[in-house]
Amino acid sequence: MVNKKTRHVVPSLKATDFEIYEDNTPQRVSAFSQDTVPLSVVLLFDLTDSVRPVLKSLGEGALEALQTSQAGR
């Protein structure tokens, strides 16, 4: 997890730091890990005319997501 203000990885998170709910019912965290694993990402953009007005913001959001994912490395 990355701190939005500092953009640094938040170390030492534990399963007890999270609350998971399904249909307003608390769920038990049965598995929790902070493993580093290889990841491949493919971004596919619709370039039809209906999407063109928001294409720049989609690209900026994708770039931010990729940069955030790299912050944890």
PDB file of N, CA, C and O in Angstrom, residues 46-55 58:
ATOM      1  N   ASP A  46      -9.862   2.122 -25.913  1.00  0.00           N
ATOM      2  CA  ASP A  46     -10.851   2.247 -26.981  1.00  0.00           C
ATOM      3  C   ASP A  46     -10.601   3.595 -27.657  1.00  0.00           C
ATOM      4  O   ASP A  46     -10.616   4.633 -27.004  1.00  0.00           O
ATOM      5  N   LEU A  47     -10.323   3.595 -28.933  1.00  0.00           N
ATOM      6  CA  LEU A  47     -10.024   4.841 -29.632  1.00  0.00           C
ATOM      7  C   LEU A  47     -11.167   5.304 -30.535  1.00  0.00           C
ATOM      8  O   LEU A  47     -10.962   6.131 -31.427  1.00  0.00           O
ATOM      9  N   THR A  48     -12.361   4.808 -30.274  1.00  0.00           N
ATOM     10  CA  THR A  48     -13.504   5.249 -31.066  1.00  0.00           C
ATOM     11  C   THR A  48     -13.849   6.699 -30.712  1.00  0.00           C
ATOM     12  O   THR A  48     -13.441   7.224 -29.679  1.00  0.00           O
ATOM     13  N   ASP A  49     -14.609   7.331 -31.584  1.00  0.00           N
ATOM     14  CA  ASP A  49     -14.950   8.746 -31.405  1.00  0.00           C
ATOM     15  C   ASP A  49     -15.637   9.029 -30.076  1.00  0.00           C
ATOM     16  O   ASP A  49     -15.452  10.091 -29.498  1.00  0.00           O
ATOM     17  N   SER A  50     -16.421   8.087 -29.565  1.00  0.00           N
ATOM     18  CA  SER A  50     -17.153   8.334 -28.324  1.00  0.00           C
ATOM     19  C   SER A  50     -16.225   8.453 -27.113  1.00  0.00           C
ATOM     20  O   SER A  50     -16.580   9.063 -26.114  1.00  0.00           O
ATOM     21  N   VAL A  51     -15.018   7.929 -27.214  1.00  0.00           N
ATOM     22  CA  VAL A  51     -14.084   7.956 -26.088  1.00  0.00           C
ATOM     23  C   VAL A  51     -13.068   9.088 -26.218  1.00  0.00           C
ATOM     24  O   VAL A  51     -12.490   9.532 -25.236  1.00  0.00           O
ATOM     25  N   ARG A  52     -12.879   9.579 -27.396  1.00  0.00           N
ATOM     26  CA  ARG A  52     -11.848  10.601 -27.626  1.00  0.00           C
ATOM     27  C   ARG A  52     -11.910  11.787 -26.655  1.00  0.00           C
ATOM     28  O   ARG A  52     -10.868  12.260 -26.220  1.00  0.00           O
ATOM     29  N   PRO A  53     -13.087  12.296 -26.272  1.00  0.00           N
ATOM     30  CA  PRO A  53     -13.114  13.439 -25.358  1.00  0.00           C
ATOM     31  C   PRO A  53     -12.470  13.153 -23.986  1.00  0.00           C
ATOM     32  O   PRO A  53     -12.014  14.080 -23.322  1.00  0.00           O
ATOM     33  N   VAL A  54     -12.436  11.907 -23.560  1.00  0.00           N
ATOM     34  CA  VAL A  54     -11.886  11.590 -22.236  1.00  0.00           C
ATOM     35  C   VAL A  54     -10.589  10.787 -22.327  1.00  0.00           C
ATOM     36  O   VAL A  54     -10.054  10.354 -21.314  1.00  0.00           O
ATOM     37  N   LEU A  55     -10.059  10.631 -23.533  1.00  0.00           N
ATOM     38  CA  LEU A  55      -8.868   9.805 -23.724  1.00  0.00           C
ATOM     39  C   LEU A  55      -7.667  10.345 -22.956  1.00  0.00           C
ATOM     40  O   LEU A  55      -6.916   9.590 -22.340  1.00  0.00           O
ATOM     41  N   LEU A  58      -8.028   9.452 -19.332  1.00  0.00           N
ATOM     42  CA  LEU A  58      -7.823   8.011 -19.169  1.00  0.00           C
ATOM     43  C   LEU A  58      -6.335   7.683 -19.170  1.00  0.00           C
ATOM     44  O   LEU A  58      -5.850   6.903 -18.352  1.00  0.00           O
TER      45      LEU A  58
END
